[in-house]
Every structure is written in structure tokens, then in C-alpha cells.
Amino acid sequence: MLEKYFGGRDFWNAVLRLAIPIAFQNLLTSSFTLVDTIMIGQLGEVPLAAVGMAGQWSWLLNIVLFGFMSGASVFIAQYWGTKDMPGIQRTYGLLLVCAAAGGLLFMLVGLCAPGWVLGLFTQEGPVAAEGVAYLQLAALSFPAIALNQTFTTLLRSTEQVKLPMYVTAISVAANAVLNATFIFGLGMGVRGAALATAISAWISPLVLFAVALKTRNIMIAPAKRLFHWTGEFIGQFLRISLPVLLNESLWAVGTVGYNILYGNVDTQFYAALTIFRSIENIGFVFFVGLCHACAVLVGKKVGSGLMREAVDDGRRFTFVAIAFSLLVGGGVIALRDVIMLAFNVSATVNAAAHAIMLCYGLELWLRNIPYILIVGVFRAGGDTRTGLKYDILCVWLLALPLSCLGALVFKWELTTVYLVMLLAEDLPKVLLCLRRFRSRAWLMPVTDQGRQALEQQ
């Protein structure tokens, strides 16, 4: 019975081989943000809130890129299941072009219109000025982020997970040293943090590419294979990828909408939210690793026609996600006091951060059921439209309107607004996702072998 829901030795060997390096890499990436938050927090609440607001532009870029990466990983993982190298290479080439364009666009906005970006979140002059100073330098990192995510997605989806982990460790170590040097050693404040971010962000893609050139790994391919795109392939890629991109973008814009609401109502609450997000990123790293492992293993099986095994793995990953969510959520609640010792903030910000972490810890298991099913299972199976429909309903028609009503009309405390947002977004999505999983309608292979197997069932 336990093996049916939590898997046996073969399942866990495959999961841990993929999930641990990916989780550790994401832990390193999250510590990148945490180091910034702790060091900037020593400068006071205004710089902390300002960098948190400016960082929303980078966060939005990451979500848009994640949409591109998720769509492409459907193809790469399923092609990997049948060892279709030409298919992997042309997907990689198209992804490279799309991601680079996104990184450049976000950089140009950050360089040319930082005031507009900060104006979305606050009308307080000192906060906006600090945020503009940060964003103008940090924007130089955006093309590097796009390249790094492209290289990492290719390597992860073909089960080469250790190299990105090692390279991320180098980048994070550089970021910590540069932060300390620029913020405190040279007294540059938030501009020092931004400069450290920009320099260290370029380390990962440059090192990955240098290693690829030396070892001739899967990142290196002839241009004629990378750009061998037929009309049929581009059409199929867009049908799969655009719903994911739109899904992630709409979810991200909805989340930015929450942040605009919080930032304009109460800067102190937003400072508490900035602290919490750095902690949330740390707590979430295992689930990112678990979800990527799920996407690779389920995608490989769907691509090679092993539909029953794909469904079984999807069920196991869901139960594992729930179990670990309860552990992580309980840990965050238990360690709230210890966590807040690292931040030099007022009693009001401290109390708000405590309350946010309590809400998060109690609700985390609900939030991770749709996450593992939509991102790890449905998309790996080729179903990229379901998440889009569910987020339009749960974020845009339920959670965001209720949050605005609560904060602006009913004048609820923002902690209450935050809890209502979580429940309104996650409860209906859980029910919808479980029903979709049981229907098996998410099995939509992109490979010929997978389609033939599905037709024979």
C-alpha cells in the first residue's frame, strides 16, 4: 500500500538522483536573494522595501522565462524518452531565441523606465528613489538570467543536474563576497547590492558555456540543427508553450497585483512580505527539485508510451509533496522567532512577518497540490492549457478581487487579506486539479511513440 502512494526503491532512486541536485541548486539560488535581503535589511526598512519592490521586475522576468522553459521542457523530456536528439536540439534553439528576447526586453524597461516600474508599487519618494537606483544596475543581469535558465532547463530535462548545481554555487559565493564588498566595504548601499547581483548573475551562463565548449556536452550543437525549424514544429511548439507562457505570465501579473495592493496600502507590511519571501524561497527549494524530477520522469514515460507508469508516478509525487509540505510548513512556524533574529526591523514589521509565516506554514500543503499536478504532471503529459484556465478562475476571478475588496473596501488587516488570498486561490484549484488528474485527460504526448501507445489503450 505504501509503495502505491509513496513509491518503492526504484522510484526513490530516480527521484533523489534528480531532485537533490536541483533542490540544492535552488537552495543556492534562494540564498542569493536571502543574502541580499539580510545585508540590505541592515540598512533599514526603506532600502529593504525598495529593493523588494524593484525585485518584482526581476521576479516577473523569471516567471515569464519559467513559462518558456516549462513549455520547452515538455518537448525535451518527451524527446529524451525516445532519445530524439534532433528534436531536442531544435527545441533548445527555439528556446534560446525566445528567452534571449525576453531578457533583453526586460533589461531595456529596467534601464529606460525604472521610475515607471517603482511607481506601480509605491508613491513614497524615498522608497521609489532607492528602488530606481537598484533597478537601473540590476537590470544588466536580466539577459544573463535568461541564458542561464535556458542552459539549465536543457541540462535538467536530459537528467544532467549536477553541473548547473556546481556552477550556481560559484555564482552565489561570488554574490556574497561582492555584496559585502560593495554594500559595506565601499559604502554603496542598494547600488552596491545591485552591482553585485549584475556581476554574479553573468558568472553562471559564462561558466556553463565554457564547460560545454570544453566537454562538447548537449549544449553544443551545429547551428543547422538548432535552427532547423519547420512550420509544423513551430506550430506544435507554440500550441504547447504559449498556454504555459500565458499561464505563468497571468499568474505573475496577478501576484504583482497583490504586491501593488500591499505596497500602496502599507510599506511596513511590504517590508515584512519581502522578508517572508526570502524565507519562502528557501522553504520552497525541495518542492522545486521534486517538481522538476516529476516533470522529467513523467515526461519520459509519456513520451515513450508508458502511460500507466506515468499516472502511477504522478500519484506518488502528489502524496510525497503533501507529506513534505506538512513538514516544511511546521518547520517555518516553529522557527519564526529564530528566523527574525537575522533582520533589523521594527516591532510592527516583525509582528507582520510572524503572522505571514504562520499563514504560509498552515496552508502550504494546499498550495503544493496544484503546483505538483499542474507544473510537474499535467505539463509533462502535454496538457498545458489546464493550468491557464484554473489560474484565470482562481487568481483573477476569485483571489485578486477578494483581496482588493478586503483591503480597500472592508479595510481588513493586511494579514487577513493575505490569508483570504491564499485560500481563495488554492482551495478551488485543489479540487479542480484532483478531478483533472483522475480523468487522465492530461495525457497528451508530443512524440509519435507516445501518441500510438495512447491510441492503443
XYZ file of C-alpha atoms in Angstrom, residues 29-423:
395
model
C 19.736 30.471 -5.809
C 17.361 31.332 -2.975
C 20.268 32.051 -0.659
C 21.380 34.554 -3.340
C 18.177 36.506 -2.592
C 18.376 35.862 1.148
C 21.917 37.272 1.347
C 20.727 40.423 -0.433
C 17.734 40.717 1.905
C 19.743 40.249 5.115
C 22.500 42.656 4.090
C 20.108 45.307 2.777
C 17.978 44.810 5.890
C 20.869 46.164 7.923
C 20.412 49.463 6.081
C 16.825 49.886 7.332
C 13.215 49.355 6.282
C 13.147 51.887 3.418
C 16.005 50.236 1.438
C 14.540 46.797 2.251
C 11.099 47.684 0.907
C 12.625 49.485 -2.097
C 14.734 46.522 -3.158
C 11.774 44.201 -2.632
C 9.653 46.337 -4.946
C 12.388 46.708 -7.569
C 12.983 42.978 -7.373
C 9.422 42.374 -8.549
C 10.531 43.258 -12.091
C 13.217 40.583 -11.944
C 10.740 38.175 -10.393
C 8.258 38.840 -13.204
C 11.005 38.115 -15.755
C 11.771 34.836 -14.012
C 8.111 33.820 -14.161
C 7.868 34.678 -17.880
C 11.055 32.712 -18.531
C 9.679 29.837 -16.484
C 6.716 29.787 -18.860
C 9.062 29.420 -21.845
C 11.131 26.795 -20.012
C 8.125 24.745 -18.914
C 6.727 24.624 -22.433
C 10.081 23.644 -23.914
C 10.743 21.031 -21.210
C 7.593 19.168 -22.311
C 9.272 18.559 -25.676
C 12.779 17.974 -24.338
C 11.712 15.469 -21.652
C 9.451 13.533 -24.019
C 12.079 13.569 -26.796
C 14.618 12.418 -24.192
C 12.374 9.416 -23.507
C 12.805 8.322 -27.130
C 16.388 9.666 -27.482
C 15.322 12.010 -30.318
C 18.402 14.280 -30.368
C 17.389 16.367 -33.426
C 14.075 17.114 -31.688
C 15.881 18.169 -28.503
C 18.305 20.389 -30.415
C 15.727 22.301 -32.429
C 13.654 22.844 -29.249
C 16.756 24.149 -27.484
C 17.492 26.538 -30.356
C 13.980 27.979 -30.371
C 14.020 28.311 -26.585
C 17.360 30.132 -26.727
C 15.992 32.753 -29.116
C 12.756 33.299 -27.141
C 14.492 33.559 -23.763
C 17.167 35.963 -25.023
C 14.479 38.248 -26.472
C 12.615 38.245 -23.139
C 15.765 39.046 -21.152
C 16.682 41.951 -23.428
C 13.162 43.407 -23.313
C 13.028 43.384 -19.509
C 16.517 44.873 -19.334
C 15.545 47.773 -21.600
C 12.497 48.588 -19.473
C 14.587 48.408 -16.289
C 17.218 50.725 -17.761
C 14.932 53.199 -19.503
C 11.815 53.290 -17.300
C 12.736 52.286 -13.720
C 10.563 55.064 -12.313
C 7.516 53.606 -14.028
C 8.216 50.174 -12.521
C 8.635 51.553 -8.981
C 5.621 53.796 -9.421
C 3.442 50.709 -9.649
C 4.277 49.765 -6.073
C 4.717 52.977 -4.119
C 4.190 56.721 -4.181
C 6.652 57.321 -1.329
C 9.555 59.356 -2.737
C 12.428 57.900 -0.649
C 11.348 54.302 -1.305
C 10.908 54.910 -5.032
C 14.286 56.671 -5.318
C 16.133 53.777 -3.660
C 14.267 51.289 -5.835
C 15.160 53.141 -9.048
C 18.831 53.221 -8.062
C 18.767 49.461 -7.512
C 16.823 48.522 -10.659
C 18.959 50.516 -13.092
C 22.009 48.419 -12.246
C 20.287 45.106 -11.506
C 18.650 45.205 -14.966
C 22.035 44.393 -16.503
C 21.660 40.878 -15.079
C 18.457 40.067 -16.982
C 19.993 38.684 -20.230
C 22.295 36.527 -18.084
C 19.296 35.172 -16.175
C 17.623 34.268 -19.479
C 20.683 32.428 -20.809
C 21.279 30.640 -17.523
C 17.686 29.390 -17.335
C 17.886 28.126 -20.925
C 21.101 26.188 -20.343
C 19.833 24.813 -17.030
C 16.500 23.688 -18.500
C 18.248 21.758 -21.266
C 20.612 20.053 -18.832
C 17.940 19.235 -16.243
C 15.467 17.885 -18.790
C 18.119 15.472 -20.060
C 18.993 14.387 -16.498
C 22.291 16.290 -16.291
C 21.618 18.022 -12.995
C 24.989 18.268 -11.237
C 26.778 20.772 -13.489
C 24.179 23.560 -13.001
C 24.361 22.946 -9.240
C 28.148 23.376 -9.122
C 28.081 26.498 -11.265
C 25.303 28.056 -9.172
C 27.432 27.509 -6.055
C 30.228 29.562 -7.640
C 27.811 32.346 -8.578
C 26.238 32.511 -5.109
C 29.619 32.603 -3.371
C 30.676 35.460 -5.653
C 27.431 37.306 -4.900
C 28.002 37.080 -1.137
C 31.562 38.395 -1.391
C 30.616 41.186 -3.785
C 27.616 42.177 -1.642
C 29.773 42.568 1.440
C 32.404 44.476 -0.516
C 30.094 46.891 -2.321
C 27.377 47.454 0.320
C 29.566 47.832 3.386
C 33.211 47.936 2.289
C 32.667 50.660 -0.322
C 29.506 52.090 1.261
C 27.463 51.861 -1.958
C 24.195 50.806 -0.261
C 21.479 49.472 -2.545
C 23.510 50.298 -5.657
C 26.239 48.016 -4.318
C 23.735 45.193 -3.933
C 22.536 45.754 -7.499
C 26.064 45.781 -8.897
C 26.885 42.552 -7.036
C 23.744 40.956 -8.476
C 24.601 42.038 -12.028
C 28.186 40.759 -11.910
C 27.457 37.449 -10.203
C 24.472 36.703 -12.466
C 26.755 36.596 -15.511
C 29.062 34.023 -13.923
C 26.666 31.067 -14.317
C 25.930 31.231 -18.073
C 29.538 32.063 -18.923
C 30.926 29.158 -16.905
C 28.272 26.748 -18.207
C 29.096 27.709 -21.783
C 32.851 27.413 -21.176
C 32.396 23.900 -19.729
C 30.131 22.979 -22.636
C 32.772 24.084 -25.145
C 35.443 22.039 -23.388
C 33.393 18.850 -22.889
C 31.219 19.168 -26.031
C 28.119 18.339 -23.995
C 24.496 18.590 -25.153
C 24.580 22.415 -25.062
C 26.857 22.451 -28.125
C 25.166 21.655 -31.421
C 25.530 22.753 -35.066
C 23.547 25.864 -35.947
C 21.727 23.989 -38.720
C 20.275 21.650 -36.080
C 19.469 24.373 -33.545
C 17.560 26.407 -36.106
C 16.086 23.590 -38.187
C 12.514 24.676 -37.576
C 9.643 23.570 -39.779
C 6.275 25.238 -39.819
C 4.734 22.117 -38.279
C 7.273 22.099 -35.419
C 6.856 25.822 -34.653
C 3.078 25.415 -34.689
C 3.240 22.477 -32.286
C 5.737 24.288 -30.052
C 3.518 27.366 -29.863
C 0.401 25.289 -29.142
C 2.181 23.713 -26.186
C 4.290 26.670 -24.996
C 2.032 29.697 -25.380
C -0.599 28.463 -22.886
C 2.211 27.884 -20.348
C 3.726 31.299 -21.032
C 0.320 32.951 -20.747
C -0.459 30.900 -17.627
C 2.752 31.891 -15.838
C 2.517 35.497 -17.013
C -1.086 35.929 -15.862
C -0.310 34.262 -12.531
C 2.738 36.519 -12.142
C 0.839 39.674 -13.050
C -1.856 38.636 -10.574
C 0.795 38.206 -7.895
C 2.281 41.581 -8.804
C -1.271 42.920 -8.397
C -1.304 41.654 -4.804
C 2.065 43.312 -4.227
C 0.907 46.618 -5.711
C -2.033 46.467 -3.325
C 0.149 45.713 -0.288
C 2.837 48.247 -1.240
C 0.391 51.114 -1.697
C -1.584 50.344 1.472
C 1.286 49.774 3.929
C 5.042 49.966 3.274
C 5.804 48.242 6.590
C 3.692 45.235 5.654
C 5.510 45.121 2.329
C 8.847 45.086 4.163
C 7.565 42.106 6.188
C 6.456 40.432 2.966
C 9.934 40.972 1.479
C 11.481 39.201 4.475
C 8.971 36.366 4.211
C 9.605 35.869 0.502
C 13.294 35.291 1.086
C 12.324 32.612 3.637
C 9.626 31.187 1.359
C 12.186 30.723 -1.404
C 14.379 28.701 0.958
C 11.447 26.556 2.091
C 10.319 26.004 -1.484
C 13.574 24.625 -2.843
C 12.773 20.987 -2.164
C 9.448 21.291 -3.945
C 11.137 22.816 -6.983
C 13.505 19.840 -7.084
C 10.620 17.422 -6.586
C 8.580 19.100 -9.332
C 11.440 19.052 -11.846
C 12.092 15.386 -11.076
C 8.389 14.717 -11.572
C 8.324 16.553 -14.907
C 11.344 14.659 -16.238
C 10.219 11.196 -15.111
C 6.559 11.604 -16.092
C 7.510 13.287 -19.379
C 9.927 10.496 -20.304
C 7.267 7.857 -19.677
C 4.550 9.686 -21.584
C 6.926 10.260 -24.487
C 7.891 6.582 -24.625
C 4.283 5.380 -24.320
C 4.308 4.105 -20.707
C 1.014 5.744 -19.732
C 0.108 3.599 -16.723
C 3.552 4.158 -15.190
C 3.242 7.907 -15.818
C -0.081 8.024 -13.950
C 1.327 5.986 -11.065
C 4.310 8.318 -10.769
C 2.038 11.375 -10.835
C 0.033 9.969 -7.915
C 3.181 9.200 -5.920
C 4.634 12.647 -6.460
C 1.392 14.225 -5.229
C 1.422 12.270 -1.961
C 5.116 12.981 -1.426
C 4.517 16.715 -1.996
C 1.744 16.750 0.628
C 3.875 14.920 3.205
C 6.866 17.207 2.791
C 4.656 20.309 2.743
C 3.405 19.444 6.217
C 6.985 19.051 7.438
C 8.256 22.280 5.874
C 5.202 24.276 6.936
C 5.566 23.074 10.510
C 9.269 23.941 10.461
C 8.628 27.517 9.302
C 6.048 28.022 12.074
C 8.353 26.571 14.736
C 11.394 28.630 13.669
C 9.729 32.031 13.174
C 11.399 33.618 16.171
C 14.832 32.345 15.193
C 14.400 33.489 11.584
C 13.513 37.042 12.563
C 16.693 37.442 14.613
C 18.549 37.952 11.309
C 16.602 41.129 10.447
C 16.944 44.619 11.910
C 13.323 45.786 11.680
C 10.680 47.443 13.844
C 8.268 45.563 16.113
C 5.442 46.237 13.625
C 7.331 44.637 10.724
C 8.427 41.780 12.975
C 4.844 41.026 14.033
C 3.581 41.161 10.442
C 6.314 38.772 9.258
C 5.428 36.358 12.092
C 1.760 36.382 11.046
C 2.560 35.875 7.356
C 4.796 32.885 8.152
C 2.040 31.339 10.288
C -0.484 31.607 7.425
C 2.050 30.172 4.979
C 3.015 27.252 7.217
C -0.588 26.190 7.813
C -1.612 26.483 4.162
C 1.486 25.197 2.332
C 0.204 21.651 1.776
C -2.828 23.010 -0.072
C -0.716 25.288 -2.258
C 1.610 22.486 -3.343
C -1.062 20.078 -4.618
C -1.892 22.264 -7.664
C 1.799 23.093 -8.059
C 2.956 19.483 -8.394
C -0.025 18.482 -10.541
C -0.062 21.439 -12.955
C 3.675 22.033 -13.316
C 5.035 18.549 -12.677
C 2.354 16.199 -14.020
C -0.064 17.867 -16.423
C 2.565 19.829 -18.356
C 4.860 16.813 -18.554
C 1.955 14.917 -20.063
C 1.496 17.634 -22.708
C -1.516 19.334 -21.078
C -0.513 22.988 -20.848
C -3.949 24.622 -21.065
C -5.459 23.376 -17.817
C -3.254 25.489 -15.550
C -4.133 28.587 -17.577
C -7.883 28.028 -17.143
C -7.578 27.326 -13.437
C -5.443 30.410 -12.753
C -7.798 32.717 -14.649
C -10.612 31.451 -12.447
C -8.836 31.195 -9.098
C -6.485 34.197 -9.273
C -8.241 36.715 -11.464
C -11.904 35.973 -10.732
C -11.627 34.975 -7.059
C -8.447 35.757 -5.095
C -7.440 39.143 -6.545
C -10.951 40.718 -6.426
C -11.467 39.444 -2.861
C -8.076 40.862 -1.819
C -8.923 44.278 -3.260
C -12.333 44.298 -1.602
C -10.854 43.248 1.734
C -8.045 45.823 1.733
C -9.706 48.805 0.057
C -13.426 48.481 0.867
C -13.723 46.470 4.082
C -10.368 47.761 5.450
C -9.274 44.348 6.775
C -5.827 43.965 8.266
C -3.409 43.012 5.508
C -2.551 39.739 7.257
C -6.213 38.762 6.941
C -6.200 39.848 3.298
C -3.133 37.669 2.714
C -4.817 34.598 4.257
C -8.008 35.158 2.237
C -5.893 35.410 -0.918
C -4.204 32.067 -0.199
C -7.442 30.197 0.495
